[in-house]
Coordinates of C-alpha atoms in Angstrom, one line a residue:
M1373 CA -177.6 -63.7 -15.9
S1374 CA -180.9 -65.8 -15.3
P1375 CA -180.4 -69.4 -14.3
R1376 CA -181.4 -71.9 -16.6
T1377 CA -184.7 -73.7 -16.5
A1378 CA -185.6 -77.2 -15.7
T1379 CA -186.3 -77.9 -19.2
Q1380 CA -183.2 -76.0 -21.1
Q1381 CA -181.1 -78.1 -18.5
A1382 CA -182.9 -81.3 -19.7
M1383 CA -182.5 -80.4 -23.4
G1384 CA -178.8 -79.9 -22.9
R1385 CA -178.1 -83.0 -21.6
L1386 CA -180.3 -85.4 -23.5
H1387 CA -181.1 -87.4 -20.1
E1388 CA -184.7 -87.2 -20.0
P1389 CA -187.9 -86.2 -21.5
I1390 CA -188.9 -82.7 -21.6
T1391 CA -192.9 -82.8 -22.0
A1392 CA -195.5 -84.6 -20.1
E1393 CA -196.2 -86.5 -23.4
G1394 CA -192.3 -87.6 -23.9
R1395 CA -192.5 -88.6 -20.1
V1396 CA -195.8 -91.0 -20.8
L1397 CA -193.7 -92.6 -23.7
H1398 CA -191.1 -93.3 -21.3
D1399 CA -192.8 -94.6 -18.7
L1400 CA -194.5 -97.1 -21.3
L1401 CA -191.3 -98.2 -23.0
S1402 CA -189.6 -98.5 -19.4
P1403 CA -191.3 -102.1 -18.8
H1404 CA -190.5 -103.6 -22.0
L1405 CA -186.7 -102.7 -21.7
P1406 CA -185.4 -105.5 -19.5
G1407 CA -187.1 -108.3 -21.8
I1408 CA -185.8 -106.6 -24.5
R1409 CA -182.4 -106.4 -23.2
E1410 CA -182.4 -109.9 -22.3
A1411 CA -183.4 -111.0 -26.0
A1412 CA -181.1 -109.2 -28.0
A1413 CA -178.3 -111.4 -28.0
D1414 CA -180.4 -114.4 -29.3
H1415 CA -182.4 -112.4 -31.8
D1416 CA -179.0 -110.8 -33.1
R1417 CA -177.7 -114.3 -33.5
R1418 CA -180.5 -115.5 -35.4
G1419 CA -181.4 -112.5 -37.2
A1420 CA -184.5 -112.7 -35.7
F1421 CA -187.1 -109.8 -35.8
P1422 CA -188.9 -109.8 -32.2
A1423 CA -192.5 -109.9 -33.5
D1424 CA -193.5 -110.0 -29.9
V1425 CA -191.9 -107.1 -28.6
F1426 CA -193.7 -105.0 -31.2
E1427 CA -197.1 -106.6 -30.4
G1428 CA -196.4 -105.5 -26.8
L1429 CA -195.6 -102.1 -27.8
R1430 CA -198.5 -102.1 -30.1
K1431 CA -200.9 -103.0 -27.0
D1432 CA -199.3 -100.4 -24.9
G1433 CA -199.7 -97.4 -27.0
V1434 CA -195.9 -96.8 -28.0
L1435 CA -196.5 -97.5 -31.6
G1436 CA -199.1 -94.5 -31.6
A1437 CA -196.9 -92.3 -29.3
T1438 CA -196.2 -89.3 -32.3
V1439 CA -199.7 -89.4 -33.6
P1440 CA -201.8 -86.4 -32.4
K1441 CA -203.9 -87.0 -29.2
E1442 CA -207.1 -85.7 -31.4
L1443 CA -206.5 -89.0 -33.9
G1444 CA -206.0 -91.3 -31.0
G1445 CA -202.2 -91.1 -30.0
L1446 CA -200.2 -90.0 -27.2
G1447 CA -199.4 -86.7 -28.8
V1448 CA -195.5 -86.7 -28.5
T1449 CA -194.4 -83.7 -30.8
S1450 CA -190.6 -83.0 -29.1
L1451 CA -188.0 -84.6 -31.4
H1452 CA -186.1 -84.3 -28.1
D1453 CA -188.4 -86.5 -26.4
V1454 CA -188.3 -89.2 -29.5
T1455 CA -184.7 -89.2 -29.8
F1456 CA -184.5 -89.9 -26.1
A1457 CA -186.9 -92.5 -26.3
L1458 CA -185.0 -94.3 -29.2
L1459 CA -181.6 -93.7 -27.4
T1460 CA -183.0 -95.4 -24.2
L1461 CA -184.3 -98.0 -26.6
A1462 CA -181.1 -98.6 -28.1
R1463 CA -179.5 -99.2 -24.8
A1464 CA -181.3 -102.4 -24.4
D1465 CA -181.2 -103.4 -28.5
A1466 CA -180.4 -101.3 -31.2
S1467 CA -182.2 -103.1 -33.8
T1468 CA -185.3 -102.7 -32.1
A1469 CA -184.7 -99.4 -31.5
L1470 CA -184.2 -98.9 -35.6
A1471 CA -187.3 -100.6 -36.5
L1472 CA -189.5 -98.2 -33.9
H1473 CA -188.1 -95.4 -35.3
M1474 CA -189.6 -96.3 -38.5
Q1475 CA -193.0 -95.9 -37.2
L1476 CA -192.5 -92.8 -35.0
S1477 CA -190.7 -90.9 -37.5
R1478 CA -193.4 -91.8 -40.1
A1479 CA -196.2 -90.4 -37.9
L1480 CA -194.4 -87.0 -37.4
T1481 CA -194.3 -86.4 -41.4
L1482 CA -197.6 -87.5 -41.6
T1483 CA -198.6 -85.1 -38.9
Y1484 CA -197.2 -82.4 -41.0
D1485 CA -199.0 -83.3 -44.0
W1486 CA -202.4 -83.4 -42.0
R1487 CA -201.8 -80.0 -40.6
H1488 CA -200.1 -78.4 -43.5
G1489 CA -200.4 -80.4 -46.7
S1490 CA -202.3 -80.2 -49.8
A1491 CA -206.2 -80.9 -50.1
A1492 CA -205.5 -84.3 -51.4
A1493 CA -202.6 -85.1 -48.9
R1494 CA -204.6 -84.3 -45.6
P1495 CA -207.3 -87.1 -45.8
L1496 CA -204.9 -89.7 -46.5
A1497 CA -202.6 -88.6 -43.7
E1498 CA -205.7 -88.5 -41.3
R1499 CA -206.6 -91.9 -42.4
L1500 CA -203.1 -93.3 -41.9
L1501 CA -202.6 -91.6 -38.5
R1502 CA -206.0 -92.6 -37.2
A1503 CA -204.9 -96.1 -37.8
M1504 CA -201.7 -96.0 -36.1
G1505 CA -203.2 -94.0 -33.2
A1506 CA -205.7 -97.1 -32.8
G1507 CA -203.0 -99.5 -32.9
E1508 CA -204.1 -100.9 -36.4
A1509 CA -201.4 -99.9 -38.4
V1510 CA -197.9 -100.2 -38.5
I1511 CA -195.8 -98.6 -41.3
S1512 CA -192.8 -99.0 -42.7
T1513 CA -191.0 -97.2 -45.4
G1514 CA -189.0 -98.1 -48.5
V1515 CA -186.5 -95.5 -49.9
K1516 CA -183.8 -97.4 -51.6
D1517 CA -184.4 -99.3 -54.8
I1518 CA -183.2 -102.9 -55.0
V1519 CA -179.8 -102.6 -57.1
R1520 CA -180.1 -106.0 -58.3
G1521 CA -181.1 -105.7 -61.8
G1522 CA -181.2 -101.7 -61.8
V1523 CA -185.1 -101.7 -61.4
V1524 CA -186.4 -98.5 -60.4
T1525 CA -189.6 -98.4 -58.5
T1526 CA -192.3 -96.9 -60.9
L1527 CA -195.9 -95.4 -60.6
T1528 CA -198.0 -96.1 -63.6
P1529 CA -201.5 -95.0 -64.5
D1530 CA -204.0 -98.1 -64.4
G1531 CA -206.2 -96.3 -67.0
R1532 CA -209.0 -96.2 -64.3
G1533 CA -207.9 -93.1 -62.5
G1534 CA -205.6 -95.0 -60.0
W1535 CA -202.1 -96.5 -60.3
V1536 CA -199.8 -99.3 -60.5
L1537 CA -196.8 -100.0 -58.6
S1538 CA -193.9 -102.2 -59.8
G1539 CA -190.3 -102.5 -58.5
G1540 CA -188.8 -103.0 -55.2
K1541 CA -187.2 -101.7 -51.9
T1542 CA -184.2 -102.9 -49.7
L1543 CA -183.4 -102.3 -46.1
V1544 CA -187.1 -101.8 -45.3
S1545 CA -186.7 -101.9 -41.5
L1546 CA -189.8 -103.0 -39.5
A1547 CA -191.3 -104.9 -42.6
P1548 CA -192.1 -108.1 -40.6
V1549 CA -194.8 -106.7 -39.1
A1550 CA -195.7 -103.6 -41.5
T1551 CA -199.3 -103.7 -42.2
H1552 CA -198.4 -100.9 -44.8
F1553 CA -195.4 -99.5 -46.8
M1554 CA -194.9 -95.9 -47.8
I1555 CA -192.8 -96.2 -50.8
F1556 CA -190.8 -93.6 -52.7
A1557 CA -191.4 -94.1 -56.4
R1558 CA -191.2 -91.9 -59.6
Y1559 CA -193.8 -91.3 -62.4
A1560 CA -194.2 -89.3 -65.5
G1561 CA -195.5 -86.2 -65.2
E1562 CA -197.9 -84.5 -67.7
D1563 CA -194.7 -82.6 -68.9
G1564 CA -192.9 -85.9 -69.6
R1565 CA -190.4 -85.0 -66.6
A1566 CA -189.9 -87.7 -63.7
R1567 CA -192.1 -86.9 -60.5
L1568 CA -191.6 -88.3 -57.2
A1569 CA -194.6 -89.9 -55.2
T1570 CA -195.2 -91.8 -52.1
P1571 CA -197.7 -94.6 -52.5
V1572 CA -199.2 -96.3 -49.4
V1573 CA -199.8 -100.0 -50.2
A1574 CA -201.4 -102.2 -47.7
R1575 CA -199.3 -105.9 -46.8
D1576 CA -202.3 -107.9 -48.4
E1577 CA -202.2 -106.3 -51.8
P1578 CA -201.8 -108.5 -54.6
G1579 CA -198.5 -108.4 -56.0
L1580 CA -196.6 -107.4 -52.6
T1581 CA -194.1 -109.8 -51.4
V1582 CA -192.2 -109.3 -48.3
L1583 CA -188.9 -111.0 -48.5
D1584 CA -187.2 -113.0 -45.6
N1585 CA -183.8 -112.2 -46.8
W1586 CA -182.0 -110.0 -44.1
D1587 CA -178.6 -110.8 -43.0
G1588 CA -176.9 -107.7 -42.3
L1589 CA -173.4 -107.2 -40.6
G1590 CA -175.2 -105.4 -37.8
M1591 CA -178.8 -104.6 -36.7
R1592 CA -179.4 -108.2 -37.4
A1593 CA -182.9 -108.1 -35.7
S1594 CA -184.0 -105.1 -37.4
G1595 CA -185.8 -107.0 -40.2
S1596 CA -184.5 -104.9 -42.9
V1597 CA -185.5 -107.0 -45.7
D1598 CA -186.3 -106.3 -49.4
V1599 CA -190.0 -105.7 -50.3
V1600 CA -191.1 -106.5 -53.9
F1601 CA -194.2 -105.0 -56.0
D1602 CA -195.4 -106.7 -58.7
R1603 CA -197.9 -104.3 -60.7
C1604 CA -199.5 -103.7 -57.2
R1605 CA -202.9 -101.5 -57.5
V1606 CA -202.8 -98.3 -55.7
P1607 CA -206.2 -96.2 -55.6
A1608 CA -205.4 -92.6 -56.6
E1609 CA -206.5 -91.5 -53.0
D1610 CA -203.5 -93.7 -51.5
V1611 CA -200.7 -91.5 -53.1
F1612 CA -198.9 -88.8 -51.9
L1613 CA -197.8 -86.7 -55.2
R1614 CA -194.7 -84.5 -54.6
G1615 CA -192.4 -82.4 -57.1
H1616 CA -190.0 -83.0 -59.9
L1617 CA -187.6 -85.6 -59.3
D1618 CA -184.4 -83.4 -60.3
D1619 CA -186.2 -80.0 -58.8
Q1620 CA -186.7 -81.0 -55.3
P1621 CA -186.8 -77.4 -53.1
P1622 CA -184.9 -76.9 -50.4
A1623 CA -188.1 -76.7 -48.4
A1624 CA -188.4 -80.7 -48.9
L1625 CA -185.2 -80.9 -46.7
A1626 CA -187.6 -79.8 -43.6
G1627 CA -189.5 -83.4 -44.1
Q1628 CA -186.1 -85.5 -44.4
T1629 CA -184.8 -84.0 -41.2
V1630 CA -188.0 -84.8 -38.8
S1631 CA -187.9 -88.5 -40.8
S1632 CA -184.5 -89.0 -39.9
I1633 CA -182.9 -86.7 -37.0
N1634 CA -184.0 -89.4 -34.2
M1635 CA -182.0 -92.0 -35.7
L1636 CA -178.9 -90.1 -33.9
G1637 CA -180.4 -91.1 -30.4
I1638 CA -180.0 -94.9 -31.7
Y1639 CA -176.1 -94.3 -31.9
T1640 CA -175.8 -92.3 -28.8
G1641 CA -177.4 -95.0 -26.8
I1642 CA -175.0 -97.3 -28.7
A1643 CA -172.2 -95.7 -27.5
Q1644 CA -173.4 -95.2 -24.0
A1645 CA -174.3 -99.0 -23.6
A1646 CA -170.8 -99.8 -24.8
R1647 CA -169.6 -97.1 -22.1
D1648 CA -171.4 -98.5 -19.3
I1649 CA -170.5 -102.1 -20.0
A1650 CA -166.6 -101.2 -20.2
V1651 CA -166.7 -99.1 -16.9
T1652 CA -168.8 -101.8 -15.1
T1653 CA -166.2 -104.2 -16.2
L1654 CA -163.4 -102.4 -15.0
A1655 CA -164.9 -101.5 -11.7
R1656 CA -165.3 -105.1 -10.8
R1657 CA -161.8 -106.0 -11.2
P1658 CA -159.9 -106.4 -8.0
A1659 CA -157.2 -103.7 -9.0
P1660 CA -158.0 -100.2 -10.1
P1661 CA -157.0 -99.5 -13.4
A1662 CA -153.8 -98.2 -14.5
G1663 CA -152.8 -94.8 -16.2
G1664 CA -153.6 -95.8 -19.5
P1665 CA -157.1 -97.5 -19.0
A1666 CA -158.2 -94.9 -16.3
T1667 CA -157.2 -92.0 -19.3
L1668 CA -159.2 -93.8 -21.7
V1669 CA -162.1 -93.9 -19.7
A1670 CA -161.9 -90.4 -19.3
E1671 CA -161.5 -89.7 -23.0
I1672 CA -164.7 -92.0 -23.4
D1673 CA -166.9 -89.9 -21.3
A1674 CA -165.6 -86.9 -22.7
R1675 CA -166.7 -88.0 -26.1
L1676 CA -169.9 -89.3 -25.1
Y1677 CA -170.7 -85.8 -23.6
A1678 CA -169.6 -84.3 -26.6
V1679 CA -172.0 -86.6 -28.6
R1680 CA -174.9 -86.1 -26.2
S1681 CA -174.6 -82.5 -26.2
T1682 CA -174.3 -82.1 -29.9
V1683 CA -177.1 -84.2 -30.7
A1684 CA -179.2 -82.1 -28.0
A1685 CA -178.1 -78.8 -29.5
A1686 CA -179.0 -79.9 -33.1
L1687 CA -182.4 -81.2 -31.7
A1688 CA -183.1 -77.7 -30.2
D1689 CA -182.1 -76.0 -33.4
I1690 CA -184.2 -78.0 -35.7
E1691 CA -187.3 -77.4 -33.4
A1692 CA -186.8 -73.9 -33.0
A1693 CA -186.6 -73.8 -37.0
G1694 CA -189.3 -76.2 -37.5
Q1695 CA -192.2 -73.9 -35.9
D1696 CA -191.6 -71.3 -38.2
V1697 CA -194.1 -72.2 -40.9
G1698 CA -195.0 -69.1 -41.8
G1699 CA -191.6 -67.8 -43.4
D1700 CA -189.4 -68.6 -46.1
M1701 CA -190.0 -72.4 -46.4
D1702 CA -186.8 -73.3 -48.6
E1703 CA -184.4 -71.3 -45.9
R1704 CA -186.1 -73.3 -43.1
G1705 CA -185.5 -76.5 -44.7
H1706 CA -181.7 -75.5 -44.8
R1707 CA -181.8 -74.2 -41.3
M1708 CA -183.1 -77.8 -40.1
M1709 CA -180.9 -80.0 -42.3
A1710 CA -177.6 -78.4 -41.7
P1711 CA -177.6 -78.8 -37.6
F1712 CA -178.9 -82.4 -38.7
Q1713 CA -175.9 -83.0 -40.5
W1714 CA -173.4 -81.3 -38.6
A1715 CA -174.6 -83.7 -35.6
K1716 CA -174.5 -86.5 -37.7
L1717 CA -171.1 -85.9 -38.9
M1718 CA -169.8 -85.9 -35.3
V1719 CA -172.2 -88.9 -34.0
N1720 CA -170.6 -91.3 -37.0
H1721 CA -167.0 -90.1 -36.3
L1722 CA -167.2 -90.4 -32.1
A1723 CA -169.7 -93.3 -31.4
P1724 CA -167.6 -95.7 -33.4
A1725 CA -164.7 -94.6 -31.6
I1726 CA -166.2 -94.9 -28.6
V1727 CA -167.2 -98.6 -28.8
A1728 CA -163.9 -99.6 -30.3
D1729 CA -162.4 -97.8 -27.1
C1730 CA -164.6 -99.9 -25.1
L1731 CA -163.6 -103.1 -26.6
T1732 CA -160.0 -102.0 -26.0
L1733 CA -160.9 -101.7 -22.5
V1734 CA -162.4 -105.1 -21.7
G1735 CA -159.9 -106.8 -23.8
G1736 CA -159.9 -110.2 -25.6
A1737 CA -163.1 -111.2 -23.9
S1738 CA -165.0 -108.9 -26.0
Y1739 CA -163.5 -110.1 -29.2
S1740 CA -166.3 -112.9 -29.3
A1741 CA -169.5 -112.8 -31.1
A1742 CA -171.3 -113.7 -28.1
H1743 CA -170.1 -110.7 -26.1
P1744 CA -172.6 -107.6 -25.9
L1745 CA -169.7 -105.5 -27.2
A1746 CA -169.3 -107.2 -30.3
R1747 CA -172.8 -106.4 -31.2
L1748 CA -172.7 -103.0 -30.4
H1749 CA -169.2 -102.5 -32.4
R1750 CA -171.3 -103.8 -35.5
D1751 CA -174.6 -102.1 -34.9
V1752 CA -173.0 -98.6 -34.6
R1753 CA -171.5 -98.8 -38.2
A1754 CA -174.8 -98.9 -39.5
G1755 CA -175.0 -94.9 -38.8
A1756 CA -172.9 -93.8 -41.6
F1757 CA -175.6 -95.6 -44.0
M1758 CA -178.6 -93.8 -42.8
H1759 CA -180.7 -91.5 -44.7
P1760 CA -180.5 -88.7 -45.7
Y1761 CA -177.0 -88.4 -46.5
T1762 CA -174.1 -90.6 -46.5
Y1763 CA -170.6 -88.9 -45.7
G1764 CA -169.9 -87.7 -49.4
D1765 CA -173.3 -86.2 -49.7
A1766 CA -173.4 -84.7 -46.5
V1767 CA -169.9 -82.9 -46.7
D1768 CA -170.8 -81.6 -50.1
Y1769 CA -174.4 -80.0 -48.8
L1770 CA -172.8 -78.6 -45.8
S1771 CA -169.5 -77.2 -47.7
R1772 CA -171.8 -75.9 -50.6
R1773 CA -173.9 -73.9 -48.1
A1774 CA -171.0 -72.9 -46.2
L1775 CA -169.3 -71.2 -49.4
E1776 CA -172.6 -69.9 -50.5
S1777 CA -173.3 -68.2 -47.2
R1778 CA -169.6 -66.7 -47.5
G1779 CA -170.3 -65.3 -50.7
A1780 CA -173.6 -63.6 -49.6

């Protein structure tokens, strides 16, 4: 049996970047980590978005990391390296990592539109990517409609060849500093059926309002506010038109995977940070830990190894499937989404359990809002709500796929 290459070893561990571009991203991000870590508690307590941090990341080119080199970015294409960067950042502050994820993942999906999209999509994708690479565009994405009032975010023709956007989105992370918003909306097609579209709206567009209303249980510094659209004008060339709302092809699962898989690094990073705090606390105590705490440390390390290994394996499978753009695109979508959801289920089971056991190890001192473990305990819970599937939707999708495959 041939020995594993250095790249294969790094992929299996999820402990370091595996590409030259990923190492550049890591090197640019690293000097910011001490300041981010130091300010995290204050930002969490006040629910304040770290705008100064993102200005520093913009100046250093981090916000253009996943933009292709030929369009002015760093050219990071490896999902492993993006996930590792978010894992590293989440060890300092998960809220900042969640907000950065919005920018990095959006450039990845825009790059696919630029390389493989329709004739109408490619110019818009290129324009946005060039602005992101130049540090001029910070793009936040709005997916979930504001529940209050039952309003659906809708595009309607303006009668002059363009569109009008009305509605609102909630949990729009990164919104406090976003220059543009990519919004999931619906519109009526020529056949009368509801279709999906993604209009891109500039922050200064009349009718767009970014609210200051985020008061979450966790991820309190992520700026996950509501954004409201009151008849915002959107030129036709600023809209990605998608398929029917009730008949999305499985091929679309690929884009959903790429836009969300990297978030698993955030929750892995939270678990790692909690483990490090707990073990450091035990090591500083005058007496070695008794059998119970010592056993719990070993259990925590075993579960953390399982989380890292599961995420690393899923990333490797997804990247391999993602490179196949010449075959069955529907099957490609399933080959990417299934490992993502398997890994997400495991992370959502194990990461909160790791953090909870770390609180047990540290004891009563951690049962204080000022203790870093309290923040990690709240932040890690956000993983269960992240796109594209919550627990119920994920198990429905995975079980259906398993039964269909068995039947075949």
